[in-house]
PDB file of C-alpha atoms in Angstrom:
ATOM      1  CA  MET A1314      12.739   0.722 -22.433  1.00 42.00           C
ATOM      2  CA  ALA A1315       9.078  -0.370 -21.954  1.00 46.00           C
ATOM      3  CA  VAL A1316       7.947  -4.043 -21.814  1.00 43.00           C
ATOM      4  CA  LYS A1317       4.588  -5.702 -22.249  1.00 46.00           C
ATOM      5  CA  LYS A1318       1.907  -6.312 -19.708  1.00 51.00           C
ATOM      6  CA  ASN A1319       2.508  -8.875 -17.133  1.00 47.00           C
ATOM      7  CA  THR A1320      -0.010 -11.722 -17.326  1.00 44.00           C
ATOM      8  CA  LYS A1321       1.859 -14.849 -16.085  1.00 46.00           C
ATOM      9  CA  LYS A1322       0.978 -16.399 -12.783  1.00 49.00           C
ATOM     10  CA  SER A1323       3.408 -17.647 -10.199  1.00 50.00           C
ATOM     11  CA  ASN A1324       3.428 -21.084  -8.666  1.00 71.00           C
ATOM     12  CA  VAL A1325       2.670 -20.813  -5.045  1.00 85.00           C
ATOM     13  CA  SER A1326       2.668 -23.166  -1.960  1.00 93.00           C
ATOM     14  CA  LYS A1327      -0.262 -23.657   0.405  1.00 95.00           C
ATOM     15  CA  GLU A1328       1.636 -21.792   3.169  1.00 97.00           C
ATOM     16  CA  ASP A1329       2.225 -18.868   1.006  1.00 97.00           C
ATOM     17  CA  LEU A1330      -1.488 -18.705  -0.063  1.00 97.00           C
ATOM     18  CA  LEU A1331      -2.561 -18.801   3.395  1.00 98.00           C
ATOM     19  CA  SER A1332      -0.108 -16.155   4.452  1.00 98.00           C
ATOM     20  CA  TYR A1333      -1.353 -13.799   1.706  1.00 98.00           C
ATOM     21  CA  TYR A1334      -4.998 -14.476   2.585  1.00 98.00           C
ATOM     22  CA  ARG A1335      -4.327 -13.705   6.329  1.00 98.00           C
ATOM     23  CA  ASP A1336      -2.332 -10.460   5.476  1.00 98.00           C
ATOM     24  CA  MET A1337      -5.039  -9.196   2.964  1.00 98.00           C
ATOM     25  CA  LEU A1338      -7.811  -9.960   5.426  1.00 98.00           C
ATOM     26  CA  LEU A1339      -6.013  -8.315   8.318  1.00 98.00           C
ATOM     27  CA  ILE A1340      -5.754  -5.065   6.274  1.00 98.00           C
ATOM     28  CA  ARG A1341      -9.444  -5.235   5.351  1.00 98.00           C
ATOM     29  CA  ARG A1342     -10.822  -5.909   8.775  1.00 98.00           C
ATOM     30  CA  PHE A1343      -8.527  -3.302  10.112  1.00 98.00           C
ATOM     31  CA  GLU A1344      -9.742  -0.780   7.714  1.00 98.00           C
ATOM     32  CA  GLU A1345     -13.261  -1.663   8.388  1.00 98.00           C
ATOM     33  CA  LYS A1346     -12.713  -1.153  12.058  1.00 98.00           C
ATOM     34  CA  ALA A1347     -10.829   2.133  11.372  1.00 98.00           C
ATOM     35  CA  GLY A1348     -13.931   3.299   9.368  1.00 97.00           C
ATOM     36  CA  GLN A1349     -16.142   2.392  12.406  1.00 97.00           C
ATOM     37  CA  LEU A1350     -14.001   4.488  14.928  1.00 97.00           C
ATOM     38  CA  TYR A1351     -13.975   7.415  12.530  1.00 96.00           C
ATOM     39  CA  GLY A1352     -17.751   7.254  12.511  1.00 95.00           C
ATOM     40  CA  MET A1353     -17.648   7.235  16.291  1.00 96.00           C
ATOM     41  CA  GLY A1354     -15.506  10.436  16.406  1.00 96.00           C
ATOM     42  CA  LEU A1355     -12.585   8.424  17.780  1.00 96.00           C
ATOM     43  CA  ILE A1356     -10.426   9.188  14.743  1.00 95.00           C
ATOM     44  CA  GLY A1357     -10.188  12.793  13.673  1.00 91.00           C
ATOM     45  CA  GLY A1358      -8.983  14.625  10.675  1.00 88.00           C
ATOM     46  CA  PHE A1359      -8.522  12.700   7.480  1.00 89.00           C
ATOM     47  CA  CYS A1360      -8.916   8.874   7.150  1.00 94.00           C
ATOM     48  CA  HIS A1361      -8.090   7.276   3.725  1.00 96.00           C
ATOM     49  CA  LEU A1362      -9.036   3.494   3.683  1.00 97.00           C
ATOM     50  CA  TYR A1363      -7.292   0.824   1.612  1.00 97.00           C
ATOM     51  CA  ILE A1364     -10.240  -1.374   1.083  1.00 98.00           C
ATOM     52  CA  GLY A1365      -9.999  -3.159  -2.269  1.00 98.00           C
ATOM     53  CA  GLN A1366      -6.428  -2.584  -2.838  1.00 98.00           C
ATOM     54  CA  GLU A1367      -4.929  -5.169  -0.452  1.00 98.00           C
ATOM     55  CA  ALA A1368      -3.247  -7.363  -3.044  1.00 98.00           C
ATOM     56  CA  VAL A1369      -0.903  -4.528  -4.158  1.00 98.00           C
ATOM     57  CA  VAL A1370       1.002  -4.121  -0.963  1.00 98.00           C
ATOM     58  CA  VAL A1371       0.717  -7.695   0.146  1.00 98.00           C
ATOM     59  CA  GLY A1372       2.058  -8.943  -3.165  1.00 98.00           C
ATOM     60  CA  LEU A1373       4.990  -6.449  -3.144  1.00 98.00           C
ATOM     61  CA  GLU A1374       5.914  -7.274   0.370  1.00 98.00           C
ATOM     62  CA  ALA A1375       6.087 -10.807  -0.598  1.00 98.00           C
ATOM     63  CA  ALA A1376       8.843  -9.765  -3.077  1.00 98.00           C
ATOM     64  CA  ALA A1377      10.758  -7.632  -0.673  1.00 98.00           C
ATOM     65  CA  SER A1378      13.663  -8.623   1.554  1.00 98.00           C
ATOM     66  CA  GLU A1379      14.758  -7.479   5.031  1.00 97.00           C
ATOM     67  CA  GLY A1380      16.170  -4.018   4.973  1.00 97.00           C
ATOM     68  CA  ASP A1381      14.178  -2.912   1.863  1.00 98.00           C
ATOM     69  CA  LYS A1382      12.470   0.325   2.402  1.00 98.00           C
ATOM     70  CA  ARG A1383       9.032   1.602   1.701  1.00 98.00           C
ATOM     71  CA  ILE A1384       7.422   5.116   1.332  1.00 98.00           C
ATOM     72  CA  THR A1385       3.900   5.957   0.392  1.00 98.00           C
ATOM     73  CA  SER A1386       1.081   8.532   0.431  1.00 96.00           C
ATOM     74  CA  TYR A1387      -1.732   9.074   2.827  1.00 95.00           C
ATOM     75  CA  ARG A1388      -3.624   5.874   1.925  1.00 96.00           C
ATOM     76  CA  ASP A1389      -1.037   4.040   4.036  1.00 97.00           C
ATOM     77  CA  HIS A1390      -2.581   1.792   6.769  1.00 97.00           C
ATOM     78  CA  GLY A1391      -2.327  -1.198   4.486  1.00 98.00           C
ATOM     79  CA  HIS A1392       1.374  -0.624   3.862  1.00 98.00           C
ATOM     80  CA  MET A1393       2.122  -0.387   7.638  1.00 98.00           C
ATOM     81  CA  LEU A1394       0.414  -3.711   8.375  1.00 98.00           C
ATOM     82  CA  ALA A1395       1.918  -5.486   5.506  1.00 98.00           C
ATOM     83  CA  CYS A1396       5.467  -4.670   6.416  1.00 98.00           C
ATOM     84  CA  GLY A1397       4.889  -5.980   9.975  1.00 98.00           C
ATOM     85  CA  MET A1398       3.997  -2.974  11.951  1.00 98.00           C
ATOM     86  CA  ASP A1399       1.880  -3.702  15.170  1.00 98.00           C
ATOM     87  CA  PRO A1400      -1.817  -3.159  14.448  1.00 98.00           C
ATOM     88  CA  LYS A1401      -2.090  -1.755  18.118  1.00 98.00           C
ATOM     89  CA  GLY A1402       0.403   0.984  17.403  1.00 98.00           C
ATOM     90  CA  VAL A1403      -1.128   1.916  14.104  1.00 98.00           C
ATOM     91  CA  MET A1404      -4.655   2.169  15.333  1.00 98.00           C
ATOM     92  CA  ALA A1405      -3.425   4.091  18.452  1.00 98.00           C
ATOM     93  CA  GLU A1406      -1.751   6.647  16.152  1.00 97.00           C
ATOM     94  CA  LEU A1407      -5.084   7.028  14.205  1.00 97.00           C
ATOM     95  CA  THR A1408      -6.844   7.814  17.521  1.00 97.00           C
ATOM     96  CA  GLY A1409      -4.107  10.139  18.518  1.00 96.00           C
ATOM     97  CA  ARG A1410      -2.903   8.141  21.580  1.00 96.00           C
ATOM     98  CA  GLU A1411       0.415   7.884  23.222  1.00 96.00           C
ATOM     99  CA  GLY A1412       0.761   4.141  22.245  1.00 97.00           C
ATOM    100  CA  GLY A1413       0.688   5.147  18.603  1.00 97.00           C
ATOM    101  CA  TYR A1414       3.865   4.873  16.316  1.00 96.00           C
ATOM    102  CA  SER A1415       4.315   8.641  16.387  1.00 93.00           C
ATOM    103  CA  LYS A1416       3.043   8.929  19.988  1.00 94.00           C
ATOM    104  CA  GLY A1417      -0.168  10.386  18.980  1.00 94.00           C
ATOM    105  CA  LYS A1418       1.298  13.350  17.215  1.00 91.00           C
ATOM    106  CA  GLY A1419       1.158  12.356  13.530  1.00 89.00           C
ATOM    107  CA  GLY A1420      -2.133  10.588  12.707  1.00 90.00           C
ATOM    108  CA  SER A1421      -2.287   8.340   9.595  1.00 89.00           C
ATOM    109  CA  MET A1422      -0.328  10.759   7.331  1.00 88.00           C
ATOM    110  CA  HIS A1423       2.755  11.038   9.580  1.00 89.00           C
ATOM    111  CA  MET A1424       3.436   7.614  10.863  1.00 91.00           C
ATOM    112  CA  PHE A1425       6.934   6.033  10.738  1.00 93.00           C
ATOM    113  CA  SER A1426       8.735   2.807  11.868  1.00 95.00           C
ATOM    114  CA  LYS A1427      12.498   2.953  11.558  1.00 94.00           C
ATOM    115  CA  GLU A1428      12.474  -0.752  12.630  1.00 96.00           C
ATOM    116  CA  LYS A1429      10.291  -1.734   9.693  1.00 97.00           C
ATOM    117  CA  HIS A1430      11.897   0.711   7.245  1.00 98.00           C
ATOM    118  CA  PHE A1431       8.567   2.449   6.805  1.00 98.00           C
ATOM    119  CA  TYR A1432       9.059   6.124   5.951  1.00 97.00           C
ATOM    120  CA  GLY A1433       5.496   7.526   5.858  1.00 93.00           C
ATOM    121  CA  GLY A1434       2.527   8.385   4.975  1.00 93.00           C
ATOM    122  CA  HIS A1435       2.764  11.662   3.202  1.00 94.00           C
ATOM    123  CA  GLY A1436      -0.097  14.153   2.747  1.00 92.00           C
ATOM    124  CA  ILE A1437       1.163  16.220  -0.098  1.00 94.00           C
ATOM    125  CA  VAL A1438       0.510  14.608  -3.451  1.00 95.00           C
ATOM    126  CA  ALA A1439       3.589  12.971  -4.941  1.00 97.00           C
ATOM    127  CA  ALA A1440       5.901  14.471  -2.259  1.00 96.00           C
ATOM    128  CA  GLN A1441       7.031  11.042  -1.331  1.00 98.00           C
ATOM    129  CA  VAL A1442       8.322  10.243  -4.827  1.00 98.00           C
ATOM    130  CA  PRO A1443      11.557  12.279  -4.726  1.00 98.00           C
ATOM    131  CA  LEU A1444      11.921  11.296  -1.051  1.00 98.00           C
ATOM    132  CA  GLY A1445      11.752   7.622  -2.131  1.00 98.00           C
ATOM    133  CA  ALA A1446      14.560   8.241  -4.625  1.00 98.00           C
ATOM    134  CA  GLY A1447      16.580   9.841  -1.915  1.00 98.00           C
ATOM    135  CA  LEU A1448      16.122   6.726   0.247  1.00 98.00           C
ATOM    136  CA  ALA A1449      17.388   4.717  -2.816  1.00 98.00           C
ATOM    137  CA  PHE A1450      20.220   7.051  -3.149  1.00 98.00           C
ATOM    138  CA  SER A1451      21.374   6.397   0.349  1.00 98.00           C
ATOM    139  CA  ASP A1452      21.494   2.683  -0.397  1.00 97.00           C
ATOM    140  CA  LYS A1453      23.310   3.280  -3.715  1.00 97.00           C
ATOM    141  CA  TYR A1454      25.883   5.514  -1.847  1.00 97.00           C
ATOM    142  CA  LYS A1455      26.393   2.797   0.958  1.00 97.00           C
ATOM    143  CA  GLY A1456      26.908   0.010  -1.842  1.00 96.00           C
ATOM    144  CA  ASN A1457      24.335  -2.482  -0.339  1.00 96.00           C
ATOM    145  CA  ASP A1458      21.674  -4.189  -2.289  1.00 94.00           C
ATOM    146  CA  ARG A1459      18.539  -2.820  -0.698  1.00 98.00           C
ATOM    147  CA  VAL A1460      15.672  -1.635  -2.794  1.00 98.00           C
ATOM    148  CA  THR A1461      13.058   1.225  -2.043  1.00 98.00           C
ATOM    149  CA  PHE A1462       9.425   0.803  -2.988  1.00 98.00           C
ATOM    150  CA  THR A1463       7.968   4.256  -3.757  1.00 98.00           C
ATOM    151  CA  TYR A1464       4.229   4.190  -3.967  1.00 98.00           C
ATOM    152  CA  PHE A1465       1.983   6.822  -5.516  1.00 98.00           C
ATOM    153  CA  GLY A1466      -1.395   7.010  -7.171  1.00 97.00           C
ATOM    154  CA  ASP A1467      -2.747   7.716 -10.599  1.00 96.00           C
ATOM    155  CA  GLY A1468      -3.442  11.279  -9.664  1.00 94.00           C
ATOM    156  CA  ALA A1469      -0.007  11.805  -8.374  1.00 96.00           C
ATOM    157  CA  ALA A1470       1.463  10.429 -11.729  1.00 96.00           C
ATOM    158  CA  ASN A1471       0.470  13.770 -13.338  1.00 94.00           C
ATOM    159  CA  GLN A1472       2.672  15.770 -10.936  1.00 96.00           C
ATOM    160  CA  GLY A1473       5.909  17.337 -12.329  1.00 96.00           C
ATOM    161  CA  GLN A1474       8.269  16.180  -9.493  1.00 97.00           C
ATOM    162  CA  VAL A1475       7.582  12.614 -10.457  1.00 98.00           C
ATOM    163  CA  TYR A1476       9.267  13.131 -13.803  1.00 98.00           C
ATOM    164  CA  GLU A1477      12.147  15.080 -12.368  1.00 98.00           C
ATOM    165  CA  THR A1478      12.605  12.086 -10.086  1.00 98.00           C
ATOM    166  CA  TYR A1479      12.434   9.673 -12.963  1.00 98.00           C
ATOM    167  CA  ASN A1480      15.186  11.547 -14.624  1.00 98.00           C
ATOM    168  CA  MET A1481      17.510  11.566 -11.650  1.00 98.00           C
ATOM    169  CA  ALA A1482      16.750   7.947 -10.755  1.00 98.00           C
ATOM    170  CA  GLU A1483      17.601   6.734 -14.181  1.00 98.00           C
ATOM    171  CA  LEU A1484      20.616   8.989 -14.471  1.00 98.00           C
ATOM    172  CA  TRP A1485      22.105   7.531 -11.176  1.00 98.00           C
ATOM    173  CA  ASP A1486      20.793   4.048 -11.618  1.00 98.00           C
ATOM    174  CA  LEU A1487      18.944   4.224  -8.350  1.00 98.00           C
ATOM    175  CA  PRO A1488      17.553   0.949  -6.901  1.00 98.00           C
ATOM    176  CA  VAL A1489      13.903   2.198  -6.705  1.00 98.00           C
ATOM    177  CA  VAL A1490      10.762   0.538  -7.810  1.00 98.00           C
ATOM    178  CA  PHE A1491       8.146   3.310  -8.615  1.00 98.00           C
ATOM    179  CA  VAL A1492       4.805   1.708  -7.839  1.00 98.00           C
ATOM    180  CA  ILE A1493       1.728   3.462  -9.376  1.00 98.00           C
ATOM    181  CA  GLU A1494      -1.400   2.340  -7.463  1.00 98.00           C
ATOM    182  CA  ASN A1495      -3.732   3.146 -10.112  1.00 97.00           C
ATOM    183  CA  ASN A1496      -7.155   2.723  -8.422  1.00 96.00           C
ATOM    184  CA  GLN A1497      -8.904   4.455 -11.377  1.00 94.00           C
ATOM    185  CA  TYR A1498      -9.867   7.664  -9.569  1.00 95.00           C
ATOM    186  CA  ALA A1499      -7.617  10.454  -8.510  1.00 91.00           C
ATOM    187  CA  MET A1500      -9.687  11.609  -5.523  1.00 91.00           C
ATOM    188  CA  GLY A1501     -12.936  12.043  -7.398  1.00 90.00           C
ATOM    189  CA  THR A1502     -11.845  12.237 -11.028  1.00 92.00           C
ATOM    190  CA  SER A1503     -11.506   9.080 -13.248  1.00 93.00           C
ATOM    191  CA  VAL A1504      -8.254   8.513 -15.149  1.00 91.00           C
ATOM    192  CA  LYS A1505     -10.191   8.697 -18.403  1.00 89.00           C
ATOM    193  CA  ARG A1506     -11.064  12.225 -17.581  1.00 90.00           C
ATOM    194  CA  SER A1507      -7.923  13.497 -16.038  1.00 88.00           C
ATOM    195  CA  THR A1508      -5.141  11.706 -18.143  1.00 89.00           C
ATOM    196  CA  LYS A1509      -4.507  11.712 -21.820  1.00 87.00           C
ATOM    197  CA  SER A1510      -2.121   8.765 -21.838  1.00 84.00           C
ATOM    198  CA  PRO A1511      -3.935   5.685 -20.231  1.00 79.00           C
ATOM    199  CA  SER A1512      -0.742   3.695 -19.625  1.00 94.00           C
ATOM    200  CA  LEU A1513       1.053   5.661 -16.966  1.00 97.00           C
ATOM    201  CA  TRP A1514       3.984   3.262 -16.604  1.00 97.00           C
ATOM    202  CA  GLU A1515       4.934   3.898 -20.352  1.00 97.00           C
ATOM    203  CA  ARG A1516       5.843   7.394 -19.508  1.00 96.00           C
ATOM    204  CA  GLY A1517       8.972   6.104 -17.991  1.00 97.00           C
ATOM    205  CA  ALA A1518      10.291   5.077 -21.503  1.00 96.00           C
ATOM    206  CA  ALA A1519      11.139   8.817 -22.128  1.00 96.00           C
ATOM    207  CA  TYR A1520      13.881   8.383 -19.499  1.00 97.00           C
ATOM    208  CA  GLY A1521      14.844   4.850 -20.410  1.00 98.00           C
ATOM    209  CA  ILE A1522      13.181   3.261 -17.448  1.00 98.00           C
ATOM    210  CA  GLU A1523      11.624  -0.208 -17.908  1.00 98.00           C
ATOM    211  CA  GLY A1524       8.234  -1.160 -16.448  1.00 98.00           C
ATOM    212  CA  GLU A1525       5.011  -2.900 -16.925  1.00 98.00           C
ATOM    213  CA  GLU A1526       1.394  -3.026 -16.088  1.00 98.00           C
ATOM    214  CA  VAL A1527       0.191  -5.477 -13.475  1.00 98.00           C
ATOM    215  CA  ASP A1528      -3.195  -6.786 -12.490  1.00 98.00           C
ATOM    216  CA  GLY A1529      -3.474  -5.269  -8.933  1.00 98.00           C
ATOM    217  CA  MET A1530      -6.386  -7.455  -7.999  1.00 98.00           C
ATOM    218  CA  ASP A1531      -4.280 -10.617  -8.243  1.00 98.00           C
ATOM    219  CA  VAL A1532      -1.853 -10.924  -5.490  1.00 98.00           C
ATOM    220  CA  LEU A1533       0.194 -13.605  -7.340  1.00 98.00           C
ATOM    221  CA  ALA A1534       0.558 -11.377 -10.341  1.00 98.00           C
ATOM    222  CA  VAL A1535       1.708  -8.586  -8.226  1.00 98.00           C
ATOM    223  CA  LYS A1536       4.270 -10.725  -6.366  1.00 98.00           C
ATOM    224  CA  GLU A1537       5.859 -12.011  -9.592  1.00 98.00           C
ATOM    225  CA  ALA A1538       6.027  -8.513 -11.247  1.00 98.00           C
ATOM    226  CA  GLY A1539       7.515  -7.274  -7.804  1.00 98.00           C
ATOM    227  CA  GLU A1540      10.202 -10.033  -7.968  1.00 98.00           C
ATOM    228  CA  LYS A1541      11.183  -9.073 -11.511  1.00 98.00           C
ATOM    229  CA  ALA A1542      11.406  -5.369 -10.541  1.00 98.00           C
ATOM    230  CA  VAL A1543      13.457  -6.095  -7.451  1.00 98.00           C
ATOM    231  CA  ALA A1544      15.841  -8.281  -9.303  1.00 98.00           C
ATOM    232  CA  HIS A1545      16.291  -5.561 -11.918  1.00 98.00           C
ATOM    233  CA  CYS A1546      17.113  -3.102  -9.093  1.00 98.00           C
ATOM    234  CA  ARG A1547      19.408  -5.327  -7.169  1.00 98.00           C
ATOM    235  CA  ALA A1548      21.280  -6.062 -10.337  1.00 97.00           C
ATOM    236  CA  GLY A1549      22.356  -2.418 -10.644  1.00 97.00           C
ATOM    237  CA  LYS A1550      20.168  -1.750 -13.655  1.00 98.00           C
ATOM    238  CA  GLY A1551      18.482   1.253 -12.208  1.00 98.00           C
ATOM    239  CA  PRO A1552      14.786   2.069 -11.406  1.00 98.00           C
ATOM    240  CA  TYR A1553      11.687   0.112 -12.551  1.00 98.00           C
ATOM    241  CA  ILE A1554       8.077   1.181 -12.945  1.00 98.00           C
ATOM    242  CA  LEU A1555       5.059  -0.981 -11.962  1.00 98.00           C
ATOM    243  CA  GLU A1556       1.581   0.355 -12.705  1.00 98.00           C
ATOM    244  CA  VAL A1557      -0.618  -1.848 -10.688  1.00 98.00           C
ATOM    245  CA  LYS A1558      -4.213  -1.514 -11.746  1.00 98.00           C
ATOM    246  CA  THR A1559      -6.315  -1.863  -8.686  1.00 98.00           C
ATOM    247  CA  TYR A1560      -9.669  -0.357  -7.315  1.00 97.00           C
ATOM    248  CA  ARG A1561     -10.798   1.126  -4.000  1.00 97.00           C
ATOM    249  CA  TYR A1562     -14.216   0.274  -2.844  1.00 97.00           C
ATOM    250  CA  ARG A1563     -14.634   3.282  -0.442  1.00 95.00           C
ATOM    251  CA  GLY A1564     -14.525   6.990  -1.175  1.00 93.00           C
ATOM    252  CA  HIS A1565     -11.245   8.869  -1.495  1.00 94.00           C
ATOM    253  CA  SER A1566     -11.615   9.497   2.341  1.00 94.00           C
ATOM    254  CA  MET A1567     -14.176   8.991   4.882  1.00 93.00           C
ATOM    255  CA  SER A1568     -15.705  12.235   3.983  1.00 90.00           C
ATOM    256  CA  ASP A1569     -16.057  11.498   0.377  1.00 92.00           C
ATOM    257  CA  PRO A1570     -19.609  10.235  -0.691  1.00 91.00           C
ATOM    258  CA  ALA A1571     -18.131   8.963  -3.999  1.00 92.00           C
ATOM    259  CA  LYS A1572     -20.971  10.229  -6.192  1.00 93.00           C
ATOM    260  CA  TYR A1573     -18.673  10.284  -9.135  1.00 94.00           C
ATOM    261  CA  ARG A1574     -19.344   6.433  -9.849  1.00 95.00           C
ATOM    262  CA  THR A1575     -22.342   4.185  -9.612  1.00 95.00           C
ATOM    263  CA  ARG A1576     -22.919   1.612  -6.722  1.00 94.00           C
ATOM    264  CA  GLU A1577     -23.250  -0.977  -9.490  1.00 97.00           C
ATOM    265  CA  GLU A1578     -19.755  -0.330 -10.679  1.00 96.00           C
ATOM    266  CA  VAL A1579     -18.385  -0.923  -7.283  1.00 96.00           C
ATOM    267  CA  GLN A1580     -20.500  -3.922  -6.540  1.00 96.00           C
ATOM    268  CA  LYS A1581     -19.425  -5.438  -9.835  1.00 96.00           C
ATOM    269  CA  MET A1582     -15.782  -5.136  -8.901  1.00 95.00           C
ATOM    270  CA  ARG A1583     -16.548  -6.708  -5.451  1.00 96.00           C
ATOM    271  CA  ASP A1584     -18.469  -9.577  -6.984  1.00 96.00           C
ATOM    272  CA  GLU A1585     -16.149 -10.386  -9.904  1.00 97.00           C
ATOM    273  CA  ARG A1586     -12.634  -9.072  -9.082  1.00 97.00           C
ATOM    274  CA  ASP A1587     -12.210  -9.074  -5.290  1.00 98.00           C
ATOM    275  CA  ALA A1588      -8.445  -9.923  -4.413  1.00 98.00           C
ATOM    276  CA  ILE A1589      -9.245 -11.639  -1.172  1.00 98.00           C
ATOM    277  CA  GLU A1590     -12.001 -13.728  -2.638  1.00 97.00           C
ATOM    278  CA  HIS A1591      -9.808 -14.771  -5.450  1.00 97.00           C
ATOM    279  CA  VAL A1592      -7.272 -16.274  -3.006  1.00 98.00           C
ATOM    280  CA  ARG A1593     -10.130 -17.713  -0.843  1.00 97.00           C
ATOM    281  CA  ASP A1594     -11.378 -19.559  -4.032  1.00 97.00           C
ATOM    282  CA  MET A1595      -7.897 -20.820  -4.756  1.00 96.00           C
ATOM    283  CA  LEU A1596      -7.472 -22.187  -1.215  1.00 97.00           C
ATOM    284  CA  LEU A1597     -10.971 -23.920  -1.306  1.00 97.00           C
ATOM    285  CA  THR A1598     -10.713 -25.342  -4.839  1.00 96.00           C
ATOM    286  CA  GLY A1599      -7.175 -26.423  -4.290  1.00 95.00           C
ATOM    287  CA  LYS A1600      -8.167 -28.134  -1.095  1.00 96.00           C
ATOM    288  CA  HIS A1601      -5.660 -26.269   0.768  1.00 96.00           C
ATOM    289  CA  ALA A1602      -8.151 -25.129   3.431  1.00 97.00           C
ATOM    290  CA  THR A1603     -11.785 -25.783   4.336  1.00 97.00           C
ATOM    291  CA  GLU A1604     -14.647 -23.298   4.993  1.00 97.00           C
ATOM    292  CA  ASP A1605     -14.107 -23.914   8.720  1.00 98.00           C
ATOM    293  CA  ASP A1606     -10.464 -23.269   8.371  1.00 98.00           C
ATOM    294  CA  LEU A1607     -11.011 -19.872   6.790  1.00 98.00           C
ATOM    295  CA  LYS A1608     -13.697 -18.989   9.288  1.00 98.00           C
ATOM    296  CA  THR A1609     -11.125 -19.679  12.008  1.00 98.00           C
ATOM    297  CA  ILE A1610      -8.728 -17.327  10.286  1.00 98.00           C
ATOM    298  CA  ASP A1611     -11.328 -14.616   9.962  1.00 98.00           C
ATOM    299  CA  LYS A1612     -12.197 -15.021  13.810  1.00 98.00           C
ATOM    300  CA  GLU A1613      -8.551 -14.792  14.656  1.00 98.00           C
ATOM    301  CA  ILE A1614      -8.030 -11.695  12.521  1.00 98.00           C
ATOM    302  CA  LYS A1615     -11.183  -9.949  14.013  1.00 98.00           C
ATOM    303  CA  GLY A1616      -9.700 -10.724  17.425  1.00 98.00           C
ATOM    304  CA  ILE A1617      -6.428  -9.018  16.598  1.00 98.00           C
ATOM    305  CA  VAL A1618      -8.298  -6.006  15.162  1.00 98.00           C
ATOM    306  CA  ASN A1619     -10.655  -5.736  18.096  1.00 98.00           C
ATOM    307  CA  GLU A1620      -7.695  -5.776  20.523  1.00 98.00           C
ATOM    308  CA  ALA A1621      -5.991  -3.058  18.503  1.00 98.00           C
ATOM    309  CA  ALA A1622      -9.228  -0.949  18.661  1.00 98.00           C
ATOM    310  CA  GLU A1623      -9.496  -1.495  22.498  1.00 98.00           C
ATOM    311  CA  PHE A1624      -5.783  -0.491  22.864  1.00 98.00           C
ATOM    312  CA  SER A1625      -6.284   2.499  20.768  1.00 97.00           C
ATOM    313  CA  LYS A1626      -9.169   3.686  23.001  1.00 96.00           C
ATOM    314  CA  GLU A1627      -7.537   2.829  26.377  1.00 96.00           C
ATOM    315  CA  SER A1628      -4.021   4.317  25.542  1.00 97.00           C
ATOM    316  CA  PRO A1629      -3.612   7.665  27.237  1.00 96.00           C
ATOM    317  CA  GLU A1630      -3.637  10.979  25.401  1.00 94.00           C
ATOM    318  CA  PRO A1631       0.071  12.253  24.775  1.00 93.00           C
ATOM    319  CA  SER A1632       1.276  14.667  27.397  1.00 91.00           C
ATOM    320  CA  LEU A1633       2.014  18.251  26.603  1.00 90.00           C
ATOM    321  CA  ASP A1634       5.679  17.556  27.055  1.00 88.00           C
ATOM    322  CA  GLU A1635       5.567  15.329  23.804  1.00 87.00           C
ATOM    323  CA  LEU A1636       5.315  18.613  21.729  1.00 84.00           C
ATOM    324  CA  TYR A1637       8.931  19.169  22.294  1.00 86.00           C
ATOM    325  CA  THR A1638      10.162  15.703  21.558  1.00 87.00           C
ATOM    326  CA  ASP A1639      11.352  14.137  18.265  1.00 83.00           C
ATOM    327  CA  ILE A1640      12.062  17.540  16.869  1.00 81.00           C
ATOM    328  CA  TYR A1641      15.631  16.834  15.925  1.00 81.00           C
ATOM    329  CA  ALA A1642      17.233  13.559  14.883  1.00 72.00           C
ATOM    330  CA  ASP A1643      19.674  11.897  17.417  1.00 68.00           C
ATOM    331  CA  ALA A1644      23.256  12.835  16.894  1.00 52.00           C
TER     332      ALA A1644
END
């Protein structure tokens, strides 16, 4: 059954606000650096940046508990950082080095962390959706109270396997939160041009799945909606859908000139709706931090990112022997 759009704001402490600010800023500075390294030719292949969407994953990670799982598509660096993966290992994987999370063999779309319960980065559109339901089935089978966050975009929301998965997830009451990161453009096509029904979350009603639309440029709204979705799943009520309305500032990938929208449109979002600036204003107006405090945080974050970039350049290339490792799971 569908429910109305979430508009209520959470109460939040100074410590939490600062934490969300730091986490979102880390993602943005990391992605800016990744874009620089791509331009220098140090990152090959595809590179999909998360700039603009930081509040989505930071808000939902704030609603998660230890042992919860997450799986997403190729725009995944932000998810890795938000769940606690080491920026050095993430950046080194982007540059194809031995110090990367997949030892330089996977790149951004095939990076995993068993310790952080991060199951990729998947390059095939919507392929991760049934896999996410499978992760949730594992927890249902084991009888624990873990939840899986399964992220996909507005373009993937039109894929048939999404609805096969909805049906199975509701039929089996799987503890999975389906997160539609609706950044308004499926690659280069706006939702208005590609999708007849503008409310993607409401499609779950055909399967009896509850859900709601959330302001994805407001980390507190995302956190609160995430807590509601997680509580629903942990209570054994089956899946939940969150359509998180967000916006990416860069092109679909580094090779995308983004000519399908105007510079004025992007700048308007940056000026009026930026998620990081929103929290920054809350910290300043609430007297939780000073301008100097925030400058110090930015300096610290830049130091972490620069260190990760240096590590990614200095880490050696993987040896040829690595071609034959990690082929089979351990017995």
